[in-house]
Amino acid sequence: YGYYPMSDNVMHEMCVSPLYQKNIVLFVLAYYFYFNISTKFFFNIVHNFLYLKKIILCSHNNVMKTYINNSWQFINKFTKQFILSKSGDKNEKIVDIPHSVCETPLNYFNESIYEGVFGYKKSFKTLKDWKNRKVFLTFDGVAHEATVYLNGRLLGKHSSGYTSFSFDITEKLQPVGKENILCVKVDSRESLDIPPFGFVIDYMTYGGIYRDVYLEDKPNLFIEDVFVTTCDDECNLKIQLNQKVLSKTELSIKIFQWNSKDKKIIQEK
């Protein structure tokens, strides 16, 4: 795994997809026989994969992530009608994420080639597994200003193509089994008040949804963030939940230490 950087979704698919696992087994067996590697090295590869699988599946135990990178409708000139319109416009193209609003030549071009206001649209169904859970929509990167709509309703706006952003869409989803229409207005024009612009860079950028887009369903109460501070030989841990809880509510916290063989509780409260 150290030779090829894999995104989180690829690693998770390796652990849950029978097709991925079959291909990995075939690859390892072919590697074993072709290069005549030692049996110890062979079993070391298998052990490392099983350990990786264990860690990833445990990390996804309470938070399920669904990637929606494939088969987006793209139009090179955004209009309000695009937000809820059905596919069929002759100017629309089907694209996969990551995507750039245009291909640039090797040289002799300026920022005007990729500047504009573009549209992306994707539909997905509300799953029954999301019942009594929180559902979040996350974009890992949209250059450079994104205005996001779900089922015709504005979710919000985010500026800067170098930071991720999320929306809680739990209350905005259609009933179970119904289609949701997700639309993104992407403004790739350079603006002095949107990083990294403002006469501080000397390179061309680009426009589009150029990083993963995914849905996460989480328990109604979950850990939103963890803060660790140290002072001399003390280590302080602060856990931030996604919502306030009543003062009389009992919460149990377990902190685990992992190694390649097992896990053990090092603190419980």
Coordinates of C-alpha atoms in Angstrom, one line a residue:
Y1 CA 0.0 0.0 0.0
G2 CA 3.0 2.3 0.5
Y3 CA 3.8 2.5 -3.2
Y4 CA 0.4 3.7 -4.4
P5 CA -1.6 6.4 -2.6
M6 CA -5.2 5.2 -2.2
S7 CA -8.2 7.4 -1.3
D8 CA -10.4 6.4 1.6
N9 CA -13.2 5.2 -0.7
V10 CA -10.8 2.8 -2.6
M11 CA -9.5 1.3 0.7
H12 CA -13.1 0.9 2.0
E13 CA -14.2 -0.8 -1.2
M14 CA -11.2 -3.2 -0.9
C15 CA -12.6 -4.3 2.4
V16 CA -16.3 -4.7 1.6
S17 CA -16.5 -5.4 -2.2
P18 CA -16.3 -9.1 -3.2
L19 CA -14.9 -8.1 -6.6
Y20 CA -12.1 -6.1 -5.1
Q21 CA -11.2 -8.9 -2.7
K22 CA -11.2 -11.5 -5.5
N23 CA -8.9 -9.4 -7.6
I24 CA -6.6 -8.8 -4.6
V25 CA -6.4 -12.6 -3.9
L26 CA -5.6 -13.3 -7.6
F27 CA -3.0 -10.6 -7.7
V28 CA -1.2 -11.8 -4.5
L29 CA -1.3 -15.4 -5.8
A30 CA 0.1 -14.4 -9.2
Y31 CA 2.8 -12.3 -7.4
Y32 CA 3.7 -15.3 -5.2
F33 CA 4.2 -17.8 -8.1
Y34 CA 5.7 -15.4 -10.7
F35 CA 8.3 -13.9 -8.5
N36 CA 8.8 -17.0 -6.3
I37 CA 8.7 -15.0 -3.1
S38 CA 9.1 -16.6 0.2
T39 CA 6.2 -18.1 2.0
K40 CA 6.9 -15.9 5.0
F41 CA 6.7 -12.8 2.8
F42 CA 3.5 -14.1 1.2
F43 CA 1.7 -14.6 4.5
N44 CA 3.0 -11.2 5.7
I45 CA 1.1 -9.5 2.7
V46 CA -2.0 -11.4 3.6
H47 CA -1.7 -10.5 7.3
N48 CA -1.2 -6.8 6.5
F49 CA -4.3 -6.7 4.3
L50 CA -6.5 -8.4 6.9
Y51 CA -5.2 -6.0 9.5
L52 CA -6.0 -3.0 7.2
K53 CA -9.5 -4.5 6.6
K54 CA -10.1 -4.8 10.3
I55 CA -9.1 -1.2 11.0
I56 CA -11.1 0.3 8.1
L57 CA -14.3 -1.7 8.8
C58 CA -14.1 -0.7 12.5
S59 CA -13.6 2.9 11.6
H60 CA -16.7 2.7 9.3
N61 CA -18.8 0.8 11.9
N62 CA -20.9 3.7 13.1
V63 CA -20.4 6.0 10.1
M64 CA -21.3 4.7 6.6
K65 CA -19.9 6.6 3.7
T66 CA -21.5 6.4 0.2
Y67 CA -19.6 8.0 -2.7
I68 CA -21.6 9.6 -5.4
N69 CA -18.8 10.4 -7.9
N70 CA -20.2 8.8 -11.0
S71 CA -22.6 9.9 -13.7
W72 CA -23.2 13.6 -13.0
Q73 CA -24.9 15.8 -15.5
F74 CA -22.7 18.7 -16.5
I75 CA -23.7 21.9 -18.4
N76 CA -21.2 24.6 -19.4
K77 CA -23.7 27.5 -18.7
F78 CA -25.7 27.4 -15.5
T79 CA -29.3 28.5 -15.5
K80 CA -32.0 28.4 -12.8
Q81 CA -34.0 26.0 -14.9
F82 CA -31.2 23.5 -14.6
I83 CA -31.8 23.1 -10.9
L84 CA -34.8 20.8 -11.2
S85 CA -35.0 20.2 -15.0
K86 CA -34.8 16.6 -16.3
S87 CA -31.9 15.4 -18.4
G88 CA -32.1 15.8 -22.1
D89 CA -30.6 19.2 -22.9
K90 CA -28.3 18.9 -25.9
N91 CA -25.6 20.8 -24.1
E92 CA -25.4 18.4 -21.2
K93 CA -22.7 15.9 -20.8
I94 CA -22.4 12.9 -18.4
V95 CA -19.2 13.2 -16.4
D96 CA -17.5 11.5 -13.4
I97 CA -15.9 13.3 -10.4
P98 CA -13.1 14.5 -10.3
H99 CA -13.9 16.8 -13.2
S100 CA -12.6 20.0 -14.7
V101 CA -14.9 22.4 -16.5
C102 CA -12.5 22.3 -19.5
E103 CA -9.3 20.9 -20.8
T104 CA -6.5 23.4 -21.1
P105 CA -3.8 23.3 -23.7
L106 CA -0.2 22.7 -22.7
N107 CA 0.7 26.4 -23.1
Y108 CA -0.4 29.7 -24.4
F109 CA -3.6 30.2 -22.5
N110 CA -4.9 32.4 -19.8
E111 CA -7.5 32.2 -17.0
S112 CA -10.4 33.1 -19.3
I113 CA -10.5 29.6 -20.7
Y114 CA -11.7 28.0 -17.5
E115 CA -13.6 31.0 -15.9
G116 CA -17.4 30.8 -16.0
V117 CA -20.5 29.6 -14.2
F118 CA -21.2 25.9 -14.7
G119 CA -23.7 23.4 -13.5
Y120 CA -23.5 19.9 -12.1
K121 CA -26.5 17.7 -11.2
K122 CA -26.9 14.2 -9.7
S123 CA -29.8 12.2 -8.4
F124 CA -29.8 9.6 -5.6
K125 CA -32.4 7.7 -3.7
T126 CA -33.2 8.0 0.0
L127 CA -32.2 4.7 1.6
K128 CA -34.2 2.9 4.3
D129 CA -31.0 2.4 6.3
W130 CA -30.9 6.2 6.9
K131 CA -34.0 6.0 9.1
N132 CA -33.3 7.5 12.6
R133 CA -29.8 8.6 11.5
K134 CA -28.2 11.8 10.5
V135 CA -27.3 12.2 6.8
F136 CA -24.5 14.6 5.7
L137 CA -23.5 15.7 2.2
T138 CA -19.8 16.4 1.8
F139 CA -17.7 18.0 -1.0
D140 CA -13.9 17.5 -0.6
G141 CA -13.2 20.3 -3.1
V142 CA -15.1 22.6 -5.5
A143 CA -13.3 25.3 -7.4
H144 CA -14.0 28.1 -6.7
E145 CA -17.4 29.0 -5.4
A146 CA -20.1 26.4 -5.0
T147 CA -23.8 27.0 -4.5
V148 CA -25.6 23.8 -3.6
Y149 CA -29.3 22.9 -4.0
L150 CA -31.2 19.8 -2.9
N151 CA -34.6 19.2 -4.4
G152 CA -34.8 22.8 -5.4
R153 CA -34.0 24.1 -2.0
L154 CA -30.8 26.1 -1.3
L155 CA -28.4 24.2 1.1
G156 CA -25.7 26.9 1.2
K157 CA -22.7 28.4 -0.5
H158 CA -19.0 27.7 0.0
S159 CA -16.1 29.8 -1.3
S160 CA -12.5 28.5 -1.9
G161 CA -11.7 25.4 -3.8
Y162 CA -9.1 24.2 -1.3
T163 CA -11.3 23.4 1.6
S164 CA -14.0 20.7 2.1
F165 CA -17.5 21.5 3.3
S166 CA -20.6 19.6 4.5
F167 CA -24.4 20.1 4.9
D168 CA -26.8 18.3 7.2
I169 CA -29.5 17.1 4.7
T170 CA -31.4 14.9 7.1
E171 CA -34.6 17.0 7.1
K172 CA -34.4 17.8 3.4
L173 CA -34.4 14.3 1.9
Q174 CA -37.3 12.8 0.1
P175 CA -39.2 9.9 1.6
V176 CA -37.5 6.5 1.5
G177 CA -37.2 5.1 -2.0
K178 CA -37.8 8.5 -3.7
E179 CA -35.2 10.3 -5.9
N180 CA -33.4 13.4 -4.6
I181 CA -32.0 15.9 -7.1
L182 CA -28.7 17.4 -6.1
C183 CA -27.5 20.5 -8.1
V184 CA -24.3 22.4 -7.8
K185 CA -23.7 25.9 -9.3
V186 CA -19.9 26.2 -9.8
D187 CA -18.5 29.7 -10.3
S188 CA -14.9 29.3 -11.4
R189 CA -14.2 33.0 -12.0
E190 CA -11.3 34.4 -10.1
S191 CA -12.3 36.8 -7.3
L192 CA -10.0 38.8 -5.1
D193 CA -11.9 37.9 -1.9
I194 CA -11.8 34.1 -2.5
P195 CA -8.5 32.3 -1.7
P196 CA -6.1 31.7 -3.2
F197 CA -6.7 34.8 -5.4
G198 CA -5.8 38.4 -4.5
F199 CA -2.4 38.8 -6.2
V200 CA -0.7 36.2 -4.1
I201 CA -0.3 33.4 -6.6
D202 CA 1.5 33.2 -9.9
Y203 CA -0.1 30.1 -11.4
M204 CA -3.2 29.2 -13.3
T205 CA -5.9 27.3 -11.5
Y206 CA -9.0 25.5 -12.8
G207 CA -12.7 25.0 -12.1
G208 CA -15.1 22.2 -11.3
I209 CA -15.8 19.5 -8.7
Y210 CA -12.3 18.1 -8.5
R211 CA -12.5 16.0 -5.3
D212 CA -14.7 13.3 -3.9
V213 CA -18.4 13.9 -3.2
Y214 CA -20.1 11.6 -0.6
L215 CA -23.0 11.0 1.7
E216 CA -22.4 10.0 5.3
D217 CA -25.1 8.6 7.6
K218 CA -24.2 8.8 11.3
P219 CA -26.0 8.0 14.6
N220 CA -28.1 10.8 16.0
L221 CA -25.5 11.4 18.6
F222 CA -21.9 11.1 17.5
I223 CA -18.4 12.5 18.1
E224 CA -17.9 15.6 16.0
D225 CA -14.3 16.4 16.9
V226 CA -11.5 15.4 19.2
F227 CA -8.9 17.8 20.7
V228 CA -5.7 16.6 22.3
T229 CA -3.4 18.9 24.3
T230 CA -0.3 18.2 26.2
C231 CA 1.4 19.9 29.1
D232 CA 4.6 18.4 30.5
D233 CA 3.8 14.8 31.1
E234 CA 0.1 15.2 31.0
C235 CA -2.2 14.5 28.0
N236 CA -5.7 16.1 28.0
L237 CA -8.5 14.8 25.7
K238 CA -11.5 16.9 24.8
I239 CA -14.4 15.3 22.9
Q240 CA -17.0 17.4 21.2
L241 CA -20.4 15.9 20.4
N242 CA -22.6 17.0 17.6
Q243 CA -25.3 18.3 19.9
K244 CA -25.9 19.2 23.5
V245 CA -27.1 16.5 25.9
L246 CA -29.1 16.9 29.1
S247 CA -27.0 17.3 32.2
K248 CA -28.4 14.1 33.7
T249 CA -27.7 12.0 30.6
E250 CA -25.3 9.2 31.2
L251 CA -22.5 8.8 28.6
S252 CA -19.9 6.1 28.5
I253 CA -16.5 6.7 26.9
K254 CA -13.9 4.0 26.0
I255 CA -10.5 4.8 24.7
F256 CA -8.8 2.0 22.8
Q257 CA -5.1 1.3 22.0
W258 CA -4.6 -0.6 18.7
N259 CA -1.8 -2.8 17.6
S260 CA -1.4 -5.4 14.9
K261 CA -2.8 -8.2 17.1
D262 CA -5.6 -6.8 19.2
K263 CA -7.0 -3.8 20.9
K264 CA -7.3 -3.0 24.6
I265 CA -9.2 -0.4 26.6
I266 CA -6.7 2.0 28.2
Q267 CA -9.4 4.3 29.7
E268 CA -13.1 4.1 30.4
K269 CA -15.3 6.7 31.9

